């Protein structure tokens, strides 16, 4: 997700610094960023922007290299202790006017803001997956997010060609409060033999007009991310409905985490990241 968000800003002419402590992740992220920009141009979605024309993207291992940033998007895994560690450090190294935005898909913004000394400048920017393809961004505000922070966030997203959809705070916001439960229940329907995976997804495509069914959506998000998100939702709501269904948890335990692994609810021999414009929430 981080590389995709970086691409969104860079191809809109905004210089970007991407921070990841792992060298392999930085190397892979840089390669995916270059590939994503080339693909965007070939598909006609990037206008005249090419990798050579885009704003520079610097990859770093140090959060301190974000000290001059005016807007930071945190894209760590959906693990609250990890996000807490990162946000506390960002609060320390970034300037007092810097907005700290989180790409969290489930953790309440008020909770994340509590890890900083600037709760008025913490906001949720839930980019959809894949970020360069999806125009909408779910923008979540806590009760303490300031109007100025919201204004700056909306203006910046609009400037890079995104459409902010502003929602209130709460576990999973709107997207994943509904979507994760749908994926979990679709796994139950599959396991109980009501329909096979292709039929489950076909019902959602042909009966409801969805571009993708819930099982392929889960595969695209990554079933490991789905399980992480369900765990966050169960923790913050106390609702047992968000307990990952055994079939879903078992697929993750077996390494069948979706498209990126070539196997999930469905099989993907070539494991494409994006096929025929298929996209999902992340």
PDB file of C-alpha atoms in Angstrom:
ATOM      1  CA  UNK A   1       0.000   0.000   0.000  1.00  0.00           C
ATOM      2  CA  UNK A   2       2.838   2.418   0.818  1.00  0.00           C
ATOM      3  CA  UNK A   3       4.310   2.197  -2.672  1.00  0.00           C
ATOM      4  CA  UNK A   4       0.881   2.754  -4.199  1.00  0.00           C
ATOM      5  CA  UNK A   5       0.214   5.834  -2.071  1.00  0.00           C
ATOM      6  CA  UNK A   6       3.677   7.165  -2.912  1.00  0.00           C
ATOM      7  CA  UNK A   7       2.900   6.702  -6.608  1.00  0.00           C
ATOM      8  CA  UNK A   8      -0.301   8.729  -6.254  1.00  0.00           C
ATOM      9  CA  UNK A   9       1.598  11.717  -4.870  1.00  0.00           C
ATOM     10  CA  UNK A  10       4.660  11.415  -7.109  1.00  0.00           C
ATOM     11  CA  UNK A  11       2.765  11.190 -10.388  1.00  0.00           C
ATOM     12  CA  UNK A  12       0.856  14.314  -9.318  1.00  0.00           C
ATOM     13  CA  UNK A  13       4.167  16.168  -9.017  1.00  0.00           C
ATOM     14  CA  UNK A  14       4.573  16.000  -5.217  1.00  0.00           C
ATOM     15  CA  UNK A  15       8.046  15.030  -3.936  1.00  0.00           C
ATOM     16  CA  UNK A  16       7.829  11.988  -1.683  1.00  0.00           C
ATOM     17  CA  UNK A  17       9.984  10.322   0.966  1.00  0.00           C
ATOM     18  CA  UNK A  18       9.094   6.676   1.633  1.00  0.00           C
ATOM     19  CA  UNK A  19      10.401   5.239   4.902  1.00  0.00           C
ATOM     20  CA  UNK A  20      10.746   1.534   5.612  1.00  0.00           C
ATOM     21  CA  UNK A  21      13.334   0.028   7.974  1.00  0.00           C
ATOM     22  CA  UNK A  22      13.788  -3.099   5.835  1.00  0.00           C
ATOM     23  CA  UNK A  23      16.164  -2.890   2.882  1.00  0.00           C
ATOM     24  CA  UNK A  24      14.344  -5.615   0.934  1.00  0.00           C
ATOM     25  CA  UNK A  25      11.043  -3.766   1.345  1.00  0.00           C
ATOM     26  CA  UNK A  26      12.594  -0.528   0.108  1.00  0.00           C
ATOM     27  CA  UNK A  27      14.088  -2.270  -2.900  1.00  0.00           C
ATOM     28  CA  UNK A  28      10.805  -4.042  -3.702  1.00  0.00           C
ATOM     29  CA  UNK A  29       8.813  -0.857  -3.143  1.00  0.00           C
ATOM     30  CA  UNK A  30      10.985   1.108  -5.553  1.00  0.00           C
ATOM     31  CA  UNK A  31      10.591  -1.584  -8.213  1.00  0.00           C
ATOM     32  CA  UNK A  32       6.810  -1.727  -7.753  1.00  0.00           C
ATOM     33  CA  UNK A  33       6.625   2.053  -7.914  1.00  0.00           C
ATOM     34  CA  UNK A  34       8.446   2.147 -11.255  1.00  0.00           C
ATOM     35  CA  UNK A  35       6.315  -0.700 -12.575  1.00  0.00           C
ATOM     36  CA  UNK A  36       3.129   0.965 -11.375  1.00  0.00           C
ATOM     37  CA  UNK A  37       3.938   4.225 -13.121  1.00  0.00           C
ATOM     38  CA  UNK A  38       4.715   2.446 -16.384  1.00  0.00           C
ATOM     39  CA  UNK A  39       1.483   0.450 -16.156  1.00  0.00           C
ATOM     40  CA  UNK A  40      -0.543   3.566 -15.367  1.00  0.00           C
ATOM     41  CA  UNK A  41       0.849   5.287 -18.445  1.00  0.00           C
ATOM     42  CA  UNK A  42       0.210   2.265 -20.687  1.00  0.00           C
ATOM     43  CA  UNK A  43      -3.393   2.024 -19.480  1.00  0.00           C
ATOM     44  CA  UNK A  44      -3.949   5.674 -20.225  1.00  0.00           C
ATOM     45  CA  UNK A  45      -4.662   6.630 -16.633  1.00  0.00           C
ATOM     46  CA  UNK A  46      -1.563   8.674 -16.060  1.00  0.00           C
ATOM     47  CA  UNK A  47      -1.939  11.306 -18.739  1.00  0.00           C
ATOM     48  CA  UNK A  48       1.426  12.382 -20.030  1.00  0.00           C
ATOM     49  CA  UNK A  49       3.167  11.535 -16.765  1.00  0.00           C
ATOM     50  CA  UNK A  50       5.995   9.048 -17.077  1.00  0.00           C
ATOM     51  CA  UNK A  51       8.424   7.805 -14.442  1.00  0.00           C
ATOM     52  CA  UNK A  52      10.927  10.363 -15.712  1.00  0.00           C
ATOM     53  CA  UNK A  53       8.445  13.250 -15.444  1.00  0.00           C
ATOM     54  CA  UNK A  54       7.094  12.464 -11.973  1.00  0.00           C
ATOM     55  CA  UNK A  55       8.295  14.140  -8.798  1.00  0.00           C
ATOM     56  CA  UNK A  56      11.277  12.482  -7.103  1.00  0.00           C
ATOM     57  CA  UNK A  57      10.696   9.632  -4.654  1.00  0.00           C
ATOM     58  CA  UNK A  58      13.368   9.022  -2.049  1.00  0.00           C
ATOM     59  CA  UNK A  59      13.515   5.766  -0.102  1.00  0.00           C
ATOM     60  CA  UNK A  60      14.914   5.880   3.425  1.00  0.00           C
ATOM     61  CA  UNK A  61      15.293   3.715   6.518  1.00  0.00           C
ATOM     62  CA  UNK A  62      14.939   6.620   8.964  1.00  0.00           C
ATOM     63  CA  UNK A  63      11.748   8.314  10.123  1.00  0.00           C
ATOM     64  CA  UNK A  64      13.889  11.365  10.863  1.00  0.00           C
ATOM     65  CA  UNK A  65      14.066  11.980   7.117  1.00  0.00           C
ATOM     66  CA  UNK A  66      10.418  13.051   7.331  1.00  0.00           C
ATOM     67  CA  UNK A  67      11.267  16.020   9.547  1.00  0.00           C
ATOM     68  CA  UNK A  68      10.545  18.518   6.753  1.00  0.00           C
ATOM     69  CA  UNK A  69       7.360  16.858   5.513  1.00  0.00           C
ATOM     70  CA  UNK A  70       4.147  18.845   5.762  1.00  0.00           C
ATOM     71  CA  UNK A  71       1.906  15.796   5.367  1.00  0.00           C
ATOM     72  CA  UNK A  72       2.746  12.218   6.390  1.00  0.00           C
ATOM     73  CA  UNK A  73       0.692   9.138   5.517  1.00  0.00           C
ATOM     74  CA  UNK A  74       1.358   6.172   7.813  1.00  0.00           C
ATOM     75  CA  UNK A  75       0.816   2.867   5.972  1.00  0.00           C
ATOM     76  CA  UNK A  76       2.049   0.251   8.436  1.00  0.00           C
ATOM     77  CA  UNK A  77       0.300  -3.096   8.878  1.00  0.00           C
ATOM     78  CA  UNK A  78      -2.960  -3.116  10.796  1.00  0.00           C
ATOM     79  CA  UNK A  79      -1.220  -3.820  14.113  1.00  0.00           C
ATOM     80  CA  UNK A  80      -1.931  -1.233  16.787  1.00  0.00           C
ATOM     81  CA  UNK A  81       1.392  -1.547  18.709  1.00  0.00           C
ATOM     82  CA  UNK A  82       3.316  -0.999  15.475  1.00  0.00           C
ATOM     83  CA  UNK A  83       1.271   2.043  14.541  1.00  0.00           C
ATOM     84  CA  UNK A  84       1.661   3.416  18.059  1.00  0.00           C
ATOM     85  CA  UNK A  85       5.438   3.149  17.839  1.00  0.00           C
ATOM     86  CA  UNK A  86       5.535   4.884  14.460  1.00  0.00           C
ATOM     87  CA  UNK A  87       3.119   7.674  15.380  1.00  0.00           C
ATOM     88  CA  UNK A  88       4.939   8.473  18.616  1.00  0.00           C
ATOM     89  CA  UNK A  89       8.187   8.808  16.694  1.00  0.00           C
ATOM     90  CA  UNK A  90       6.577  10.868  13.918  1.00  0.00           C
ATOM     91  CA  UNK A  91       5.115  13.176  16.547  1.00  0.00           C
ATOM     92  CA  UNK A  92       8.623  13.667  17.891  1.00  0.00           C
ATOM     93  CA  UNK A  93      10.474  14.268  14.606  1.00  0.00           C
ATOM     94  CA  UNK A  94       7.907  16.172  12.525  1.00  0.00           C
ATOM     95  CA  UNK A  95       7.219  19.892  12.711  1.00  0.00           C
ATOM     96  CA  UNK A  96       4.314  21.133  14.829  1.00  0.00           C
ATOM     97  CA  UNK A  97       2.135  21.928  11.787  1.00  0.00           C
ATOM     98  CA  UNK A  98       2.672  18.571  10.092  1.00  0.00           C
ATOM     99  CA  UNK A  99      -0.495  16.537   9.585  1.00  0.00           C
ATOM    100  CA  UNK A 100      -0.189  12.878  10.550  1.00  0.00           C
ATOM    101  CA  UNK A 101      -2.585  10.880   8.384  1.00  0.00           C
ATOM    102  CA  UNK A 102      -3.095   7.159   8.826  1.00  0.00           C
ATOM    103  CA  UNK A 103      -4.035   4.725   6.093  1.00  0.00           C
ATOM    104  CA  UNK A 104      -5.542   2.503   8.763  1.00  0.00           C
ATOM    105  CA  UNK A 105      -8.537   0.546   7.596  1.00  0.00           C
ATOM    106  CA  UNK A 106     -10.033  -0.175  11.015  1.00  0.00           C
ATOM    107  CA  UNK A 107      -8.339   1.408  14.056  1.00  0.00           C
ATOM    108  CA  UNK A 108     -10.315   4.426  15.334  1.00  0.00           C
ATOM    109  CA  UNK A 109      -8.576   7.724  14.613  1.00  0.00           C
ATOM    110  CA  UNK A 110      -9.158   8.899  18.189  1.00  0.00           C
ATOM    111  CA  UNK A 111      -7.117   5.925  19.381  1.00  0.00           C
ATOM    112  CA  UNK A 112      -4.269   6.657  16.989  1.00  0.00           C
ATOM    113  CA  UNK A 113      -4.363  10.362  17.840  1.00  0.00           C
ATOM    114  CA  UNK A 114      -3.940   9.509  21.530  1.00  0.00           C
ATOM    115  CA  UNK A 115      -0.411   8.337  20.751  1.00  0.00           C
ATOM    116  CA  UNK A 116       0.571  11.887  19.769  1.00  0.00           C
ATOM    117  CA  UNK A 117       0.619  15.337  21.254  1.00  0.00           C
ATOM    118  CA  UNK A 118      -1.288  16.731  18.251  1.00  0.00           C
ATOM    119  CA  UNK A 119      -4.693  15.007  18.161  1.00  0.00           C
ATOM    120  CA  UNK A 120      -6.124  17.939  16.222  1.00  0.00           C
ATOM    121  CA  UNK A 121      -3.696  17.206  13.379  1.00  0.00           C
ATOM    122  CA  UNK A 122      -4.318  13.446  13.136  1.00  0.00           C
ATOM    123  CA  UNK A 123      -6.737  12.179  10.478  1.00  0.00           C
ATOM    124  CA  UNK A 124      -7.550   8.989   8.616  1.00  0.00           C
ATOM    125  CA  UNK A 125      -6.829   8.719   4.895  1.00  0.00           C
ATOM    126  CA  UNK A 126      -7.980   5.239   3.960  1.00  0.00           C
ATOM    127  CA  UNK A 127      -6.770   4.809   0.392  1.00  0.00           C
ATOM    128  CA  UNK A 128      -8.428   1.988  -1.507  1.00  0.00           C
ATOM    129  CA  UNK A 129      -6.397  -0.851  -2.975  1.00  0.00           C
ATOM    130  CA  UNK A 130      -4.730  -0.455  -5.484  1.00  0.00           C
ATOM    131  CA  UNK A 131      -4.259   3.190  -4.536  1.00  0.00           C
ATOM    132  CA  UNK A 132      -3.165   4.464  -8.000  1.00  0.00           C
ATOM    133  CA  UNK A 133      -6.323   3.016  -9.606  1.00  0.00           C
ATOM    134  CA  UNK A 134      -9.036   3.922  -7.109  1.00  0.00           C
ATOM    135  CA  UNK A 135     -10.079   7.577  -7.031  1.00  0.00           C
ATOM    136  CA  UNK A 136     -11.952   7.591  -3.711  1.00  0.00           C
ATOM    137  CA  UNK A 137     -10.267   7.985  -0.325  1.00  0.00           C
ATOM    138  CA  UNK A 138     -12.246   7.424   2.878  1.00  0.00           C
ATOM    139  CA  UNK A 139     -11.293  10.358   5.125  1.00  0.00           C
ATOM    140  CA  UNK A 140     -12.056   9.704   8.799  1.00  0.00           C
ATOM    141  CA  UNK A 141     -12.105  12.447  11.430  1.00  0.00           C
ATOM    142  CA  UNK A 142     -12.100  12.010  15.182  1.00  0.00           C
ATOM    143  CA  UNK A 143     -13.938  14.440  17.440  1.00  0.00           C
ATOM    144  CA  UNK A 144     -10.620  16.257  17.923  1.00  0.00           C
ATOM    145  CA  UNK A 145      -9.541  16.483  14.274  1.00  0.00           C
ATOM    146  CA  UNK A 146      -9.538  20.200  13.464  1.00  0.00           C
ATOM    147  CA  UNK A 147     -11.395  21.821  10.586  1.00  0.00           C
ATOM    148  CA  UNK A 148      -8.042  23.106   9.334  1.00  0.00           C
ATOM    149  CA  UNK A 149      -6.633  19.586   9.230  1.00  0.00           C
ATOM    150  CA  UNK A 150      -9.677  18.360   7.326  1.00  0.00           C
ATOM    151  CA  UNK A 151      -9.471  21.279   4.892  1.00  0.00           C
ATOM    152  CA  UNK A 152      -5.776  20.730   4.182  1.00  0.00           C
ATOM    153  CA  UNK A 153      -6.319  17.009   3.743  1.00  0.00           C
ATOM    154  CA  UNK A 154      -9.227  17.443   1.345  1.00  0.00           C
ATOM    155  CA  UNK A 155      -7.347  20.064  -0.663  1.00  0.00           C
ATOM    156  CA  UNK A 156      -4.258  17.865  -0.956  1.00  0.00           C
ATOM    157  CA  UNK A 157      -6.226  14.805  -1.999  1.00  0.00           C
ATOM    158  CA  UNK A 158      -8.131  16.811  -4.598  1.00  0.00           C
ATOM    159  CA  UNK A 159      -4.835  18.187  -5.914  1.00  0.00           C
ATOM    160  CA  UNK A 160      -3.562  14.666  -6.626  1.00  0.00           C
ATOM    161  CA  UNK A 161      -6.790  13.656  -8.344  1.00  0.00           C
ATOM    162  CA  UNK A 162      -8.482  11.842  -5.473  1.00  0.00           C
ATOM    163  CA  UNK A 163     -12.070  12.184  -4.281  1.00  0.00           C
ATOM    164  CA  UNK A 164     -12.237  12.428  -0.484  1.00  0.00           C
ATOM    165  CA  UNK A 165     -15.319  10.890   1.133  1.00  0.00           C
ATOM    166  CA  UNK A 166     -15.518  12.236   4.690  1.00  0.00           C
ATOM    167  CA  UNK A 167     -16.901   9.981   7.437  1.00  0.00           C
ATOM    168  CA  UNK A 168     -16.937   9.983  11.206  1.00  0.00           C
ATOM    169  CA  UNK A 169     -14.740   7.951  13.505  1.00  0.00           C
ATOM    170  CA  UNK A 170     -15.343   4.378  14.640  1.00  0.00           C
ATOM    171  CA  UNK A 171     -13.867   0.886  14.204  1.00  0.00           C
ATOM    172  CA  UNK A 172     -13.608   0.150  10.489  1.00  0.00           C
ATOM    173  CA  UNK A 173     -15.277   3.492   9.617  1.00  0.00           C
ATOM    174  CA  UNK A 174     -17.844   2.676   6.895  1.00  0.00           C
ATOM    175  CA  UNK A 175     -15.917   0.569   4.388  1.00  0.00           C
ATOM    176  CA  UNK A 176     -14.402  -2.133   6.528  1.00  0.00           C
ATOM    177  CA  UNK A 177     -17.063  -2.160   9.235  1.00  0.00           C
ATOM    178  CA  UNK A 178     -19.305  -3.581   6.487  1.00  0.00           C
ATOM    179  CA  UNK A 179     -16.877  -5.200   4.041  1.00  0.00           C
ATOM    180  CA  UNK A 180     -14.907  -7.331   6.501  1.00  0.00           C
ATOM    181  CA  UNK A 181     -18.071  -8.830   7.930  1.00  0.00           C
ATOM    182  CA  UNK A 182     -19.240  -9.590   4.379  1.00  0.00           C
ATOM    183  CA  UNK A 183     -15.989 -11.382   3.512  1.00  0.00           C
ATOM    184  CA  UNK A 184     -16.127 -13.336   6.773  1.00  0.00           C
ATOM    185  CA  UNK A 185     -19.723 -14.420   6.136  1.00  0.00           C
ATOM    186  CA  UNK A 186     -18.887 -15.325   2.529  1.00  0.00           C
ATOM    187  CA  UNK A 187     -16.187 -17.644   3.887  1.00  0.00           C
ATOM    188  CA  UNK A 188     -18.830 -19.258   6.119  1.00  0.00           C
ATOM    189  CA  UNK A 189     -21.215 -19.747   3.173  1.00  0.00           C
ATOM    190  CA  UNK A 190     -18.388 -21.345   1.185  1.00  0.00           C
ATOM    191  CA  UNK A 191     -17.329 -23.641   4.016  1.00  0.00           C
ATOM    192  CA  UNK A 192     -20.907 -24.756   4.698  1.00  0.00           C
ATOM    193  CA  UNK A 193     -21.328 -25.813   1.072  1.00  0.00           C
ATOM    194  CA  UNK A 194     -24.086 -23.402   0.120  1.00  0.00           C
ATOM    195  CA  UNK A 195     -22.108 -22.454  -2.992  1.00  0.00           C
ATOM    196  CA  UNK A 196     -18.589 -22.730  -4.361  1.00  0.00           C
ATOM    197  CA  UNK A 197     -16.282 -19.701  -4.436  1.00  0.00           C
ATOM    198  CA  UNK A 198     -17.035 -18.760  -8.029  1.00  0.00           C
ATOM    199  CA  UNK A 199     -20.776 -18.913  -7.439  1.00  0.00           C
ATOM    200  CA  UNK A 200     -20.587 -16.809  -4.276  1.00  0.00           C
ATOM    201  CA  UNK A 201     -18.784 -14.082  -6.183  1.00  0.00           C
ATOM    202  CA  UNK A 202     -21.076 -14.447  -9.202  1.00  0.00           C
ATOM    203  CA  UNK A 203     -24.115 -13.735  -7.008  1.00  0.00           C
ATOM    204  CA  UNK A 204     -22.620 -10.409  -5.954  1.00  0.00           C
ATOM    205  CA  UNK A 205     -21.620  -9.493  -9.511  1.00  0.00           C
ATOM    206  CA  UNK A 206     -24.798 -10.512 -11.306  1.00  0.00           C
ATOM    207  CA  UNK A 207     -27.453  -9.965  -8.633  1.00  0.00           C
ATOM    208  CA  UNK A 208     -26.089  -6.812  -7.010  1.00  0.00           C
ATOM    209  CA  UNK A 209     -23.958  -5.363  -9.818  1.00  0.00           C
ATOM    210  CA  UNK A 210     -20.739  -5.404  -7.807  1.00  0.00           C
ATOM    211  CA  UNK A 211     -17.589  -5.394  -9.968  1.00  0.00           C
ATOM    212  CA  UNK A 212     -16.117  -8.107  -7.740  1.00  0.00           C
ATOM    213  CA  UNK A 213     -17.519 -10.617  -5.298  1.00  0.00           C
ATOM    214  CA  UNK A 214     -16.439 -10.695  -1.635  1.00  0.00           C
ATOM    215  CA  UNK A 215     -14.109 -13.675  -1.951  1.00  0.00           C
ATOM    216  CA  UNK A 216     -12.105 -12.212  -4.839  1.00  0.00           C
ATOM    217  CA  UNK A 217     -12.124  -8.892  -3.011  1.00  0.00           C
ATOM    218  CA  UNK A 218     -10.607 -10.587   0.025  1.00  0.00           C
ATOM    219  CA  UNK A 219      -7.997 -12.246  -2.177  1.00  0.00           C
ATOM    220  CA  UNK A 220      -7.065  -8.888  -3.679  1.00  0.00           C
ATOM    221  CA  UNK A 221      -6.795  -7.166  -0.291  1.00  0.00           C
ATOM    222  CA  UNK A 222      -4.772 -10.075   1.095  1.00  0.00           C
ATOM    223  CA  UNK A 223      -6.419 -12.547   3.453  1.00  0.00           C
ATOM    224  CA  UNK A 224      -3.753 -11.881   6.074  1.00  0.00           C
ATOM    225  CA  UNK A 225      -4.780  -8.226   6.050  1.00  0.00           C
ATOM    226  CA  UNK A 226      -8.439  -9.258   6.247  1.00  0.00           C
ATOM    227  CA  UNK A 227      -7.716 -11.340   9.360  1.00  0.00           C
ATOM    228  CA  UNK A 228      -5.701  -8.509  10.939  1.00  0.00           C
ATOM    229  CA  UNK A 229      -8.569  -6.102  10.269  1.00  0.00           C
ATOM    230  CA  UNK A 230     -11.186  -8.473  11.680  1.00  0.00           C
ATOM    231  CA  UNK A 231      -9.079  -8.835  14.823  1.00  0.00           C
ATOM    232  CA  UNK A 232      -8.943  -5.044  15.194  1.00  0.00           C
ATOM    233  CA  UNK A 233     -12.695  -4.767  14.705  1.00  0.00           C
ATOM    234  CA  UNK A 234     -13.394  -7.470  17.286  1.00  0.00           C
ATOM    235  CA  UNK A 235     -11.046  -5.814  19.776  1.00  0.00           C
ATOM    236  CA  UNK A 236     -12.621  -2.376  19.402  1.00  0.00           C
ATOM    237  CA  UNK A 237     -16.257  -3.474  19.168  1.00  0.00           C
ATOM    238  CA  UNK A 238     -16.294  -6.543  21.371  1.00  0.00           C
ATOM    239  CA  UNK A 239     -18.519  -8.150  18.729  1.00  0.00           C
ATOM    240  CA  UNK A 240     -17.858 -11.865  18.194  1.00  0.00           C
ATOM    241  CA  UNK A 241     -19.166 -11.598  14.621  1.00  0.00           C
ATOM    242  CA  UNK A 242     -15.756 -10.218  13.698  1.00  0.00           C
ATOM    243  CA  UNK A 243     -13.917 -13.364  14.818  1.00  0.00           C
ATOM    244  CA  UNK A 244     -12.216 -14.686  11.650  1.00  0.00           C
ATOM    245  CA  UNK A 245     -14.138 -17.686  10.350  1.00  0.00           C
ATOM    246  CA  UNK A 246     -12.054 -20.902  10.698  1.00  0.00           C
ATOM    247  CA  UNK A 247     -11.796 -21.400   6.924  1.00  0.00           C
ATOM    248  CA  UNK A 248     -10.452 -17.876   6.495  1.00  0.00           C
ATOM    249  CA  UNK A 249      -7.995 -18.217   9.379  1.00  0.00           C
ATOM    250  CA  UNK A 250      -6.904 -21.604   8.051  1.00  0.00           C
ATOM    251  CA  UNK A 251      -6.118 -20.229   4.600  1.00  0.00           C
ATOM    252  CA  UNK A 252      -3.895 -17.586   6.171  1.00  0.00           C
ATOM    253  CA  UNK A 253      -2.148 -20.157   8.361  1.00  0.00           C
ATOM    254  CA  UNK A 254      -1.443 -22.210   5.228  1.00  0.00           C
ATOM    255  CA  UNK A 255       0.023 -19.193   3.414  1.00  0.00           C
ATOM    256  CA  UNK A 256      -2.914 -19.005   0.977  1.00  0.00           C
ATOM    257  CA  UNK A 257      -3.332 -15.269   1.458  1.00  0.00           C
ATOM    258  CA  UNK A 258      -4.715 -14.343  -1.963  1.00  0.00           C
ATOM    259  CA  UNK A 259      -3.404 -12.877  -5.185  1.00  0.00           C
ATOM    260  CA  UNK A 260       0.037 -12.006  -3.851  1.00  0.00           C
ATOM    261  CA  UNK A 261       0.569 -15.691  -2.991  1.00  0.00           C
ATOM    262  CA  UNK A 262      -1.158 -17.050  -6.095  1.00  0.00           C
ATOM    263  CA  UNK A 263      -3.769 -18.814  -3.958  1.00  0.00           C
ATOM    264  CA  UNK A 264      -6.562 -17.798  -1.658  1.00  0.00           C
ATOM    265  CA  UNK A 265     -10.266 -18.503  -2.016  1.00  0.00           C
ATOM    266  CA  UNK A 266      -9.435 -18.657  -5.732  1.00  0.00           C
ATOM    267  CA  UNK A 267      -6.254 -19.617  -7.587  1.00  0.00           C
ATOM    268  CA  UNK A 268      -4.160 -17.091  -9.535  1.00  0.00           C
ATOM    269  CA  UNK A 269      -1.526 -18.924 -11.627  1.00  0.00           C
ATOM    270  CA  UNK A 270       0.167 -15.674 -12.669  1.00  0.00           C
ATOM    271  CA  UNK A 271      -0.722 -13.842  -9.427  1.00  0.00           C
ATOM    272  CA  UNK A 272      -1.412 -10.456 -11.104  1.00  0.00           C
ATOM    273  CA  UNK A 273      -1.714  -7.504  -8.748  1.00  0.00           C
ATOM    274  CA  UNK A 274      -4.447  -5.977 -10.879  1.00  0.00           C
ATOM    275  CA  UNK A 275      -6.480  -7.705 -13.572  1.00  0.00           C
ATOM    276  CA  UNK A 276      -8.901  -5.999 -15.900  1.00  0.00           C
ATOM    277  CA  UNK A 277      -9.314  -3.037 -13.599  1.00  0.00           C
ATOM    278  CA  UNK A 278     -10.380  -5.137 -10.589  1.00  0.00           C
ATOM    279  CA  UNK A 279      -9.973  -3.193  -7.386  1.00  0.00           C
ATOM    280  CA  UNK A 280     -10.948  -3.362  -3.742  1.00  0.00           C
ATOM    281  CA  UNK A 281     -10.893  -1.676  -0.371  1.00  0.00           C
ATOM    282  CA  UNK A 282      -7.710  -2.126   1.583  1.00  0.00           C
TER     283      UNK A 282
END
